[in-house]
């Protein structure tokens, strides 16, 4: 089994019984909630922090993983990491401009801070071996981007999962 990430907008969060709806879907299809990662963008979280924290707590109690997607793309707030209990922090590709010293310092600090908070890091937008090497040096163990593969349709993804080894085309 592999974890599947699903993005939700702030409109979804305003839906009454959001977490119960997700639980009904996992029950209907026989998918344990631990294999479904619920992704939120920064803007989802900032409007009503108290309500969002309630939803995060419900998601965790139900066994779902929660991630903060595209961190750094907009008006990132370190306070969000302090006040919200995310499992995963997905760093926007903006941090991978390794030719800028300030960018490297910020990337190093964010990765270290997330690790100290026991938050998994996934670096998005990885396109070069140089970026992979740098992320390994930081002990950022997960990454995604065109270096690994292009976005896939559901059919192509399913076909690749049925193979014993993952091969790019």
Tab-separated table of C-alpha atoms in Angstrom:
chain	number	residue	atom	x	y	z
A	1	UNK	CA	0.000	0.000	0.000
A	2	UNK	CA	1.076	3.569	-0.692
A	3	UNK	CA	-0.076	6.804	0.862
A	4	UNK	CA	-2.151	9.031	-1.392
A	5	UNK	CA	-2.178	12.791	-0.847
A	6	UNK	CA	-5.357	14.735	-1.484
A	7	UNK	CA	-5.543	18.534	-1.556
A	8	UNK	CA	-8.502	20.273	0.042
A	9	UNK	CA	-9.525	23.892	-0.228
A	10	UNK	CA	-10.883	26.114	2.515
A	11	UNK	CA	-14.352	25.583	1.026
A	12	UNK	CA	-14.062	21.884	1.936
A	13	UNK	CA	-13.210	22.842	5.496
A	14	UNK	CA	-16.416	24.838	5.769
A	15	UNK	CA	-18.456	21.756	4.898
A	16	UNK	CA	-20.251	20.416	7.942
A	17	UNK	CA	-18.934	17.008	8.976
A	18	UNK	CA	-15.796	17.200	6.797
A	19	UNK	CA	-13.866	14.554	8.762
A	20	UNK	CA	-16.870	12.230	9.050
A	21	UNK	CA	-17.325	12.491	5.275
A	22	UNK	CA	-13.686	11.415	4.774
A	23	UNK	CA	-14.190	8.506	7.167
A	24	UNK	CA	-17.266	7.348	5.234
A	25	UNK	CA	-15.236	7.382	2.004
A	26	UNK	CA	-12.398	5.346	3.533
A	27	UNK	CA	-14.913	2.841	4.926
A	28	UNK	CA	-16.768	2.598	1.603
A	29	UNK	CA	-13.568	1.748	-0.293
A	30	UNK	CA	-11.862	-0.207	2.483
A	31	UNK	CA	-8.868	2.137	2.698
A	32	UNK	CA	-7.325	2.567	6.149
A	33	UNK	CA	-7.183	6.270	7.028
A	34	UNK	CA	-3.415	6.029	7.641
A	35	UNK	CA	-2.944	5.761	3.860
A	36	UNK	CA	-4.699	9.040	3.126
A	37	UNK	CA	-2.748	12.261	3.599
A	38	UNK	CA	-4.896	15.378	3.749
A	39	UNK	CA	-3.101	18.405	2.279
A	40	UNK	CA	-3.902	22.005	3.087
A	41	UNK	CA	-2.407	25.196	1.720
A	42	UNK	CA	-1.405	28.024	4.028
A	43	UNK	CA	-4.458	30.093	3.105
A	44	UNK	CA	-6.773	27.309	4.331
A	45	UNK	CA	-5.310	27.505	7.796
A	46	UNK	CA	-5.000	31.209	8.366
A	47	UNK	CA	-8.578	32.427	8.168
A	48	UNK	CA	-9.988	30.716	11.249
A	49	UNK	CA	-7.107	29.170	13.175
A	50	UNK	CA	-9.249	27.865	16.030
A	51	UNK	CA	-11.645	26.027	13.711
A	52	UNK	CA	-8.771	24.680	11.636
A	53	UNK	CA	-7.046	23.307	14.744
A	54	UNK	CA	-10.269	21.508	15.677
A	55	UNK	CA	-10.354	19.895	12.237
A	56	UNK	CA	-6.675	18.922	12.499
A	57	UNK	CA	-7.327	17.286	15.867
A	58	UNK	CA	-10.298	15.362	14.421
A	59	UNK	CA	-8.233	14.215	11.434
A	60	UNK	CA	-5.435	12.954	13.670
A	61	UNK	CA	-7.888	11.215	15.999
A	62	UNK	CA	-9.377	9.475	12.943
A	63	UNK	CA	-5.894	8.316	11.866
A	64	UNK	CA	-5.325	10.618	8.887
A	65	UNK	CA	-2.012	12.330	8.170
A	66	UNK	CA	-2.159	16.102	7.659
A	67	UNK	CA	0.285	18.154	5.639
A	68	UNK	CA	0.909	21.826	5.000
A	69	UNK	CA	1.431	22.134	1.245
A	70	UNK	CA	3.469	24.743	-0.664
A	71	UNK	CA	5.042	26.155	2.492
A	72	UNK	CA	6.915	29.302	1.507
A	73	UNK	CA	4.917	30.022	-1.630
A	74	UNK	CA	2.775	32.710	-0.049
A	75	UNK	CA	2.937	34.528	3.240
A	76	UNK	CA	4.375	31.733	5.342
A	77	UNK	CA	4.055	32.062	9.057
A	78	UNK	CA	6.363	30.256	11.449
A	79	UNK	CA	3.523	30.669	13.917
A	80	UNK	CA	1.560	28.094	11.892
A	81	UNK	CA	4.200	25.493	12.681
A	82	UNK	CA	4.066	26.448	16.339
A	83	UNK	CA	0.275	26.426	16.666
A	84	UNK	CA	-0.833	23.712	14.228
A	85	UNK	CA	-0.054	20.028	14.570
A	86	UNK	CA	0.922	18.988	11.036
A	87	UNK	CA	2.597	15.653	10.306
A	88	UNK	CA	4.235	16.802	7.088
A	89	UNK	CA	5.598	20.086	5.777
A	90	UNK	CA	5.853	20.322	1.989
A	91	UNK	CA	8.400	22.958	1.084
A	92	UNK	CA	7.686	24.978	-2.028
A	93	UNK	CA	10.252	24.850	-4.823
A	94	UNK	CA	11.160	28.491	-4.153
A	95	UNK	CA	13.625	27.290	-1.492
A	96	UNK	CA	15.623	25.216	-3.991
A	97	UNK	CA	17.403	28.153	-5.613
A	98	UNK	CA	20.705	26.921	-4.239
A	99	UNK	CA	22.757	29.631	-5.938
A	100	UNK	CA	21.415	32.179	-3.440
A	101	UNK	CA	23.103	32.101	-0.028
A	102	UNK	CA	20.081	33.589	1.758
A	103	UNK	CA	17.838	30.926	0.266
A	104	UNK	CA	20.170	28.140	1.443
A	105	UNK	CA	20.264	29.596	4.965
A	106	UNK	CA	16.460	29.753	5.094
A	107	UNK	CA	16.094	26.220	3.681
A	108	UNK	CA	18.622	24.849	6.196
A	109	UNK	CA	16.805	26.555	9.071
A	110	UNK	CA	13.323	25.429	8.062
A	111	UNK	CA	14.417	21.818	7.605
A	112	UNK	CA	16.193	21.806	10.979
A	113	UNK	CA	13.226	23.443	12.718
A	114	UNK	CA	10.751	20.949	11.246
A	115	UNK	CA	12.981	18.042	12.234
A	116	UNK	CA	13.198	19.408	15.786
A	117	UNK	CA	9.373	19.586	15.821
A	118	UNK	CA	9.127	15.982	14.522
A	119	UNK	CA	7.475	17.135	11.319
A	120	UNK	CA	8.352	15.197	8.160
A	121	UNK	CA	9.738	17.322	5.320
A	122	UNK	CA	9.019	16.852	1.636
A	123	UNK	CA	10.836	19.178	-0.728
A	124	UNK	CA	8.761	19.951	-3.813
A	125	UNK	CA	9.979	20.921	-7.256
A	126	UNK	CA	13.205	18.908	-7.279
A	127	UNK	CA	14.682	18.921	-10.772
A	128	UNK	CA	18.463	18.425	-10.482
A	129	UNK	CA	20.999	16.070	-8.944
A	130	UNK	CA	22.582	19.099	-7.227
A	131	UNK	CA	19.306	19.715	-5.380
A	132	UNK	CA	19.076	16.034	-4.367
A	133	UNK	CA	22.639	16.114	-3.052
A	134	UNK	CA	21.967	19.253	-1.029
A	135	UNK	CA	18.730	17.883	0.427
A	136	UNK	CA	20.535	14.672	1.449
A	137	UNK	CA	23.140	16.797	3.233
A	138	UNK	CA	20.285	18.405	5.204
A	139	UNK	CA	18.827	14.951	5.954
A	140	UNK	CA	15.659	15.873	4.058
A	141	UNK	CA	14.720	12.329	3.105
A	142	UNK	CA	11.684	12.937	0.918
A	143	UNK	CA	11.362	14.933	-2.263
A	144	UNK	CA	9.149	15.165	-5.302
A	145	UNK	CA	9.512	16.750	-8.700
A	146	UNK	CA	10.384	16.208	-12.329
A	147	UNK	CA	13.765	14.746	-11.358
A	148	UNK	CA	11.828	11.631	-10.358
A	149	UNK	CA	8.897	11.634	-12.740
A	150	UNK	CA	6.195	13.702	-14.379
A	151	UNK	CA	2.646	13.974	-13.010
A	152	UNK	CA	0.668	10.821	-13.816
A	153	UNK	CA	-2.936	10.057	-14.601
A	154	UNK	CA	-4.733	7.747	-12.178
A	155	UNK	CA	-4.514	4.945	-14.751
A	156	UNK	CA	-0.755	5.341	-15.262
A	157	UNK	CA	-0.164	5.520	-11.507
A	158	UNK	CA	-2.205	2.347	-10.933
A	159	UNK	CA	-0.306	0.548	-13.700
A	160	UNK	CA	3.037	1.510	-12.155
A	161	UNK	CA	1.911	0.265	-8.738
A	162	UNK	CA	1.158	-3.153	-10.199
A	163	UNK	CA	4.733	-3.527	-11.424
A	164	UNK	CA	7.278	-4.978	-9.033
A	165	UNK	CA	9.674	-2.097	-9.709
A	166	UNK	CA	8.833	1.514	-10.427
A	167	UNK	CA	10.108	2.534	-13.837
A	168	UNK	CA	9.874	5.918	-15.491
A	169	UNK	CA	8.903	6.122	-19.121
